[in-house]
mmCIF file of C-alpha atoms in Angstrom:
data_model
loop_
_atom_site.group_PDB
_atom_site.id
_atom_site.type_symbol
_atom_site.label_atom_id
_atom_site.label_comp_id
_atom_site.label_asym_id
_atom_site.label_seq_id
_atom_site.Cartn_x
_atom_site.Cartn_y
_atom_site.Cartn_z
ATOM 1 C CA UNK A 1 105.754 104.374 51.750
ATOM 2 C CA UNK A 2 106.098 104.922 47.955
ATOM 3 C CA UNK A 3 106.386 109.190 47.831
ATOM 4 C CA UNK A 4 107.501 111.994 45.242
ATOM 5 C CA UNK A 5 109.247 115.387 47.198
ATOM 6 C CA UNK A 6 110.229 118.031 45.622
ATOM 7 C CA UNK A 7 111.543 120.201 48.398
ATOM 8 C CA UNK A 8 110.654 124.181 46.941
ATOM 9 C CA UNK A 9 107.754 125.067 47.231
ATOM 10 C CA UNK A 10 108.268 128.368 44.920
ATOM 11 C CA UNK A 11 112.044 129.566 43.276
ATOM 12 C CA UNK A 12 112.280 132.607 42.234
ATOM 13 C CA UNK A 13 115.327 133.205 39.418
ATOM 14 C CA UNK A 14 116.002 136.007 37.950
ATOM 15 C CA UNK A 15 115.984 136.047 33.913
ATOM 16 C CA UNK A 16 119.147 134.740 32.554
ATOM 17 C CA UNK A 17 119.845 132.643 35.280
ATOM 18 C CA UNK A 18 120.261 129.058 35.727
ATOM 19 C CA UNK A 19 117.945 127.092 37.315
ATOM 20 C CA UNK A 20 117.755 123.540 38.974
ATOM 21 C CA UNK A 21 114.576 122.170 40.618
ATOM 22 C CA UNK A 22 114.870 119.338 43.187
ATOM 23 C CA UNK A 23 113.481 115.943 42.822
ATOM 24 C CA UNK A 24 113.649 112.816 45.309
ATOM 25 C CA UNK A 25 111.758 109.403 45.487
ATOM 26 C CA UNK A 26 111.213 106.769 47.771
ATOM 27 C CA UNK A 27 110.967 103.412 46.066
ATOM 28 C CA UNK A 28 111.884 99.407 46.339
ATOM 29 C CA UNK A 29 113.151 99.865 43.093
ATOM 30 C CA UNK A 30 114.442 102.476 40.403
ATOM 31 C CA UNK A 31 111.117 104.003 39.173
ATOM 32 C CA UNK A 32 110.441 105.847 35.914
ATOM 33 C CA UNK A 33 111.049 109.627 35.979
ATOM 34 C CA UNK A 34 109.372 112.364 34.553
ATOM 35 C CA UNK A 35 109.068 115.906 34.860
ATOM 36 C CA UNK A 36 106.128 118.054 33.307
ATOM 37 C CA UNK A 37 105.408 121.680 33.397
ATOM 38 C CA UNK A 38 101.689 123.239 33.302
ATOM 39 C CA UNK A 39 100.751 127.253 32.701
ATOM 40 C CA UNK A 40 98.150 128.282 34.827
ATOM 41 C CA UNK A 41 94.801 126.738 34.155
ATOM 42 C CA UNK A 42 95.890 124.247 31.315
ATOM 43 C CA UNK A 43 97.177 120.921 31.234
ATOM 44 C CA UNK A 44 100.202 119.274 31.481
ATOM 45 C CA UNK A 45 103.083 119.092 29.099
ATOM 46 C CA UNK A 46 105.733 116.517 29.430
ATOM 47 C CA UNK A 47 109.214 118.079 29.806
ATOM 48 C CA UNK A 48 111.554 114.864 29.803
ATOM 49 C CA UNK A 49 111.431 111.520 30.998
ATOM 50 C CA UNK A 50 113.977 108.676 32.340
ATOM 51 C CA UNK A 51 114.178 104.622 32.070
ATOM 52 C CA UNK A 52 117.196 103.634 31.428
ATOM 53 C CA UNK A 53 120.872 104.079 30.504
ATOM 54 C CA UNK A 54 122.761 107.453 30.207
ATOM 55 C CA UNK A 55 121.366 109.130 33.501
ATOM 56 C CA UNK A 56 121.349 112.830 31.778
ATOM 57 C CA UNK A 57 118.434 113.075 30.025
ATOM 58 C CA UNK A 58 117.609 116.199 27.705
ATOM 59 C CA UNK A 59 114.400 117.389 27.135
ATOM 60 C CA UNK A 60 112.160 120.015 25.393
ATOM 61 C CA UNK A 61 112.798 123.772 25.970
ATOM 62 C CA UNK A 62 116.611 123.673 26.712
ATOM 63 C CA UNK A 63 116.106 121.300 30.255
ATOM 64 C CA UNK A 64 117.890 118.743 30.891
ATOM 65 C CA UNK A 65 117.748 116.474 34.425
ATOM 66 C CA UNK A 66 120.487 113.874 35.696
ATOM 67 C CA UNK A 67 119.124 110.816 37.358
ATOM 68 C CA UNK A 68 121.372 110.092 40.568
ATOM 69 C CA UNK A 69 120.357 106.687 41.771
ATOM 70 C CA UNK A 70 122.530 106.928 44.831
ATOM 71 C CA UNK A 71 120.304 109.711 45.943
ATOM 72 C CA UNK A 72 117.703 108.880 44.689
ATOM 73 C CA UNK A 73 117.191 111.775 42.540
ATOM 74 C CA UNK A 74 116.059 113.300 39.421
ATOM 75 C CA UNK A 75 116.617 117.313 39.464
ATOM 76 C CA UNK A 76 115.420 119.298 36.768
ATOM 77 C CA UNK A 77 117.927 122.301 35.119
ATOM 78 C CA UNK A 78 118.225 125.001 32.660
ATOM 79 C CA UNK A 79 121.475 126.771 32.284
ATOM 80 C CA UNK A 80 119.500 130.058 31.153
ATOM 81 C CA UNK A 81 115.649 130.841 32.461
ATOM 82 C CA UNK A 82 112.968 132.534 30.106
ATOM 83 C CA UNK A 83 110.286 134.761 31.594
ATOM 84 C CA UNK A 84 108.185 132.515 29.847
ATOM 85 C CA UNK A 85 109.906 129.205 31.582
ATOM 86 C CA UNK A 86 107.497 131.091 34.929
ATOM 87 C CA UNK A 87 104.857 127.612 35.705
ATOM 88 C CA UNK A 88 104.368 124.817 37.676
ATOM 89 C CA UNK A 89 106.831 122.482 37.359
ATOM 90 C CA UNK A 90 106.184 118.918 38.589
ATOM 91 C CA UNK A 91 108.473 115.474 39.387
ATOM 92 C CA UNK A 92 106.341 112.116 38.624
ATOM 93 C CA UNK A 93 107.234 108.193 38.718
ATOM 94 C CA UNK A 94 105.795 105.320 37.809
ATOM 95 C CA UNK A 95 107.392 101.670 38.739
ATOM 96 C CA UNK A 96 107.699 99.142 35.787
ATOM 97 C CA UNK A 97 104.723 96.988 36.645
ATOM 98 C CA UNK A 98 101.734 96.525 35.793
ATOM 99 C CA UNK A 99 98.523 97.510 38.201
ATOM 100 C CA UNK A 100 100.768 100.697 38.850
ATOM 101 C CA UNK A 101 99.976 104.717 37.863
ATOM 102 C CA UNK A 102 102.438 107.919 37.645
ATOM 103 C CA UNK A 103 102.997 109.254 40.794
ATOM 104 C CA UNK A 104 103.490 112.898 41.323
ATOM 105 C CA UNK A 105 105.110 115.145 43.778
ATOM 106 C CA UNK A 106 103.477 118.483 45.073
ATOM 107 C CA UNK A 107 104.845 120.627 42.601
ATOM 108 C CA UNK A 108 107.755 123.788 42.372
ATOM 109 C CA UNK A 109 106.086 127.212 41.352
ATOM 110 C CA UNK A 110 108.316 129.190 39.286
ATOM 111 C CA UNK A 111 108.902 132.386 38.929
ATOM 112 C CA UNK A 112 111.142 134.832 36.387
ATOM 113 C CA UNK A 113 112.211 138.279 37.698
ATOM 114 C CA UNK A 114 113.533 140.884 35.354
ATOM 115 C CA UNK B 1 95.029 113.777 15.200
ATOM 116 C CA UNK B 2 94.703 111.256 18.584
ATOM 117 C CA UNK B 3 94.196 112.604 22.016
ATOM 118 C CA UNK B 4 92.137 113.086 25.187
ATOM 119 C CA UNK B 5 89.311 115.236 25.243
ATOM 120 C CA UNK B 6 87.786 116.034 28.608
ATOM 121 C CA UNK B 7 84.718 118.609 28.936
ATOM 122 C CA UNK B 8 83.246 120.628 29.966
ATOM 123 C CA UNK B 9 86.179 123.149 30.617
ATOM 124 C CA UNK B 10 84.462 124.559 33.221
ATOM 125 C CA UNK B 11 81.544 123.221 35.648
ATOM 126 C CA UNK B 12 79.035 124.502 38.179
ATOM 127 C CA UNK B 13 77.836 122.575 40.874
ATOM 128 C CA UNK B 14 75.347 122.773 43.703
ATOM 129 C CA UNK B 15 75.678 121.950 46.945
ATOM 130 C CA UNK B 16 74.336 118.079 47.238
ATOM 131 C CA UNK B 17 74.123 117.552 43.492
ATOM 132 C CA UNK B 18 76.378 114.450 41.556
ATOM 133 C CA UNK B 19 78.036 115.717 38.486
ATOM 134 C CA UNK B 20 80.037 113.781 35.647
ATOM 135 C CA UNK B 21 83.060 115.216 33.438
ATOM 136 C CA UNK B 22 83.693 113.560 30.510
ATOM 137 C CA UNK B 23 87.002 111.537 29.380
ATOM 138 C CA UNK B 24 87.481 110.526 26.143
ATOM 139 C CA UNK B 25 90.359 109.183 23.856
ATOM 140 C CA UNK B 26 91.021 107.900 20.336
ATOM 141 C CA UNK B 27 94.717 107.101 20.763
ATOM 142 C CA UNK B 28 93.377 103.500 21.333
ATOM 143 C CA UNK B 29 95.234 103.190 24.705
ATOM 144 C CA UNK B 30 94.476 100.515 27.446
ATOM 145 C CA UNK B 31 94.458 102.392 30.545
ATOM 146 C CA UNK B 32 93.426 105.550 32.088
ATOM 147 C CA UNK B 33 93.527 107.799 34.791
ATOM 148 C CA UNK B 34 91.335 110.443 36.956
ATOM 149 C CA UNK B 35 93.791 113.219 38.893
ATOM 150 C CA UNK B 36 92.536 116.107 41.361
ATOM 151 C CA UNK B 37 94.833 119.315 41.659
ATOM 152 C CA UNK B 38 94.547 121.368 44.102
ATOM 153 C CA UNK B 39 97.005 124.140 45.244
ATOM 154 C CA UNK B 40 100.203 123.378 47.272
ATOM 155 C CA UNK B 41 99.075 119.697 46.883
ATOM 156 C CA UNK B 42 100.104 118.354 43.143
ATOM 157 C CA UNK B 43 98.156 115.934 41.352
ATOM 158 C CA UNK B 44 96.297 113.446 43.352
ATOM 159 C CA UNK B 45 95.343 109.985 41.883
ATOM 160 C CA UNK B 46 91.150 109.344 42.457
ATOM 161 C CA UNK B 47 90.709 106.218 40.292
ATOM 162 C CA UNK B 48 92.194 104.475 37.169
ATOM 163 C CA UNK B 49 91.793 101.416 34.504
ATOM 164 C CA UNK B 50 93.737 99.133 33.101
ATOM 165 C CA UNK B 51 91.040 97.492 31.220
ATOM 166 C CA UNK B 52 87.437 97.882 29.944
ATOM 167 C CA UNK B 53 85.301 96.935 33.087
ATOM 168 C CA UNK B 54 88.310 97.135 35.418
ATOM 169 C CA UNK B 55 89.112 100.326 38.164
ATOM 170 C CA UNK B 56 90.676 100.399 40.678
ATOM 171 C CA UNK B 57 91.112 103.184 43.811
ATOM 172 C CA UNK B 58 93.673 105.364 44.036
ATOM 173 C CA UNK B 59 94.431 107.610 46.724
ATOM 174 C CA UNK B 60 91.750 109.442 47.077
ATOM 175 C CA UNK B 61 88.730 107.634 45.827
ATOM 176 C CA UNK B 62 86.303 108.358 48.998
ATOM 177 C CA UNK B 63 83.089 110.662 46.975
ATOM 178 C CA UNK B 64 83.890 109.250 43.861
ATOM 179 C CA UNK B 65 83.064 106.748 40.817
ATOM 180 C CA UNK B 66 83.979 105.885 38.070
ATOM 181 C CA UNK B 67 83.304 103.645 34.867
ATOM 182 C CA UNK B 68 84.556 102.220 32.061
ATOM 183 C CA UNK B 69 82.484 100.379 29.290
ATOM 184 C CA UNK B 70 84.377 101.432 26.024
ATOM 185 C CA UNK B 71 88.053 101.790 26.518
ATOM 186 C CA UNK B 72 87.912 105.163 24.680
ATOM 187 C CA UNK B 73 85.608 106.811 27.769
ATOM 188 C CA UNK B 74 86.592 106.878 31.434
ATOM 189 C CA UNK B 75 83.721 108.801 33.221
ATOM 190 C CA UNK B 76 84.650 110.643 36.576
ATOM 191 C CA UNK B 77 81.261 111.506 38.811
ATOM 192 C CA UNK B 78 81.941 114.031 41.816
ATOM 193 C CA UNK B 79 79.037 112.300 44.138
ATOM 194 C CA UNK B 80 77.566 114.234 46.864
ATOM 195 C CA UNK B 81 79.383 112.834 49.595
ATOM 196 C CA UNK B 82 82.726 114.433 47.886
ATOM 197 C CA UNK B 83 83.184 117.287 50.787
ATOM 198 C CA UNK B 84 85.538 119.542 49.345
ATOM 199 C CA UNK B 85 84.818 118.280 45.082
ATOM 200 C CA UNK B 86 86.702 122.197 43.655
ATOM 201 C CA UNK B 87 89.156 121.538 42.344
ATOM 202 C CA UNK B 88 90.760 120.919 38.928
ATOM 203 C CA UNK B 89 90.538 117.686 37.287
ATOM 204 C CA UNK B 90 92.656 115.996 34.770
ATOM 205 C CA UNK B 91 92.174 112.683 33.301
ATOM 206 C CA UNK B 92 95.193 110.624 31.518
ATOM 207 C CA UNK B 93 95.701 107.617 29.385
ATOM 208 C CA UNK B 94 98.683 105.304 28.836
ATOM 209 C CA UNK B 95 99.452 102.188 26.843
ATOM 210 C CA UNK B 96 99.177 100.002 29.715
ATOM 211 C CA UNK B 97 99.546 100.913 33.324
ATOM 212 C CA UNK B 98 103.591 101.223 35.168
ATOM 213 C CA UNK B 99 104.647 102.224 32.115
ATOM 214 C CA UNK B 100 105.254 105.565 29.833
ATOM 215 C CA UNK B 101 103.831 107.663 27.083
ATOM 216 C CA UNK B 102 101.113 109.438 28.926
ATOM 217 C CA UNK B 103 98.781 111.795 27.304
ATOM 218 C CA UNK B 104 96.840 114.581 29.461
ATOM 219 C CA UNK B 105 93.878 115.581 28.608
ATOM 220 C CA UNK B 106 93.465 120.155 29.661
ATOM 221 C CA UNK B 107 91.455 119.933 32.394
ATOM 222 C CA UNK B 108 88.086 120.567 33.933
ATOM 223 C CA UNK B 109 87.701 123.082 36.639
ATOM 224 C CA UNK B 110 84.362 122.514 38.733
ATOM 225 C CA UNK B 111 83.045 125.024 41.277
ATOM 226 C CA UNK B 112 80.956 124.197 44.072
ATOM 227 C CA UNK B 113 77.915 127.055 44.043
#
């Protein structure tokens, strides 16, 4: 079955430290890949997306993600975390074909310690 | 500015009552979606619609119904058959299904009292 896995439910990082959030997908073909961020009680904000081409994509707020086809992964990274990055992060995928919808992982909650 | 409007932001329902959540978009998008969010569960797809007068069930459609009479509107009804309706509901739209460029609303928090 098609699925998106975020192995880490909760991560705590010190302010200024680097961050990596993991995402793996299980699909027959390479889907479009997204990372979203959500603050409590709010909607979703798109951080970045990958469709094709360069496997390292840059997003907003200093985030980047790397697509690795061999590992079916799309991990999100940030070199230096700020306290305002504390939020919930969702990886999502969609196949490039009609009749499909965006499917989400269960999310990773990021806490930032001072 | 174009976007998606969900209303109300907070909604309270008595057990056994149906309730309808509104979702309106002015982006001229053909596709619209409803997701349910519960803590630790991520966002799960309830229903989606590719075009007017057409919609498909998602992973958790039981206890929900939708309509798509206008391109701009995709209301979700939470029926009394939904045994655990308390959740955060997000509406989204995209130019077409299977593509990219999703826009999300700000959500409706439904609480059963």
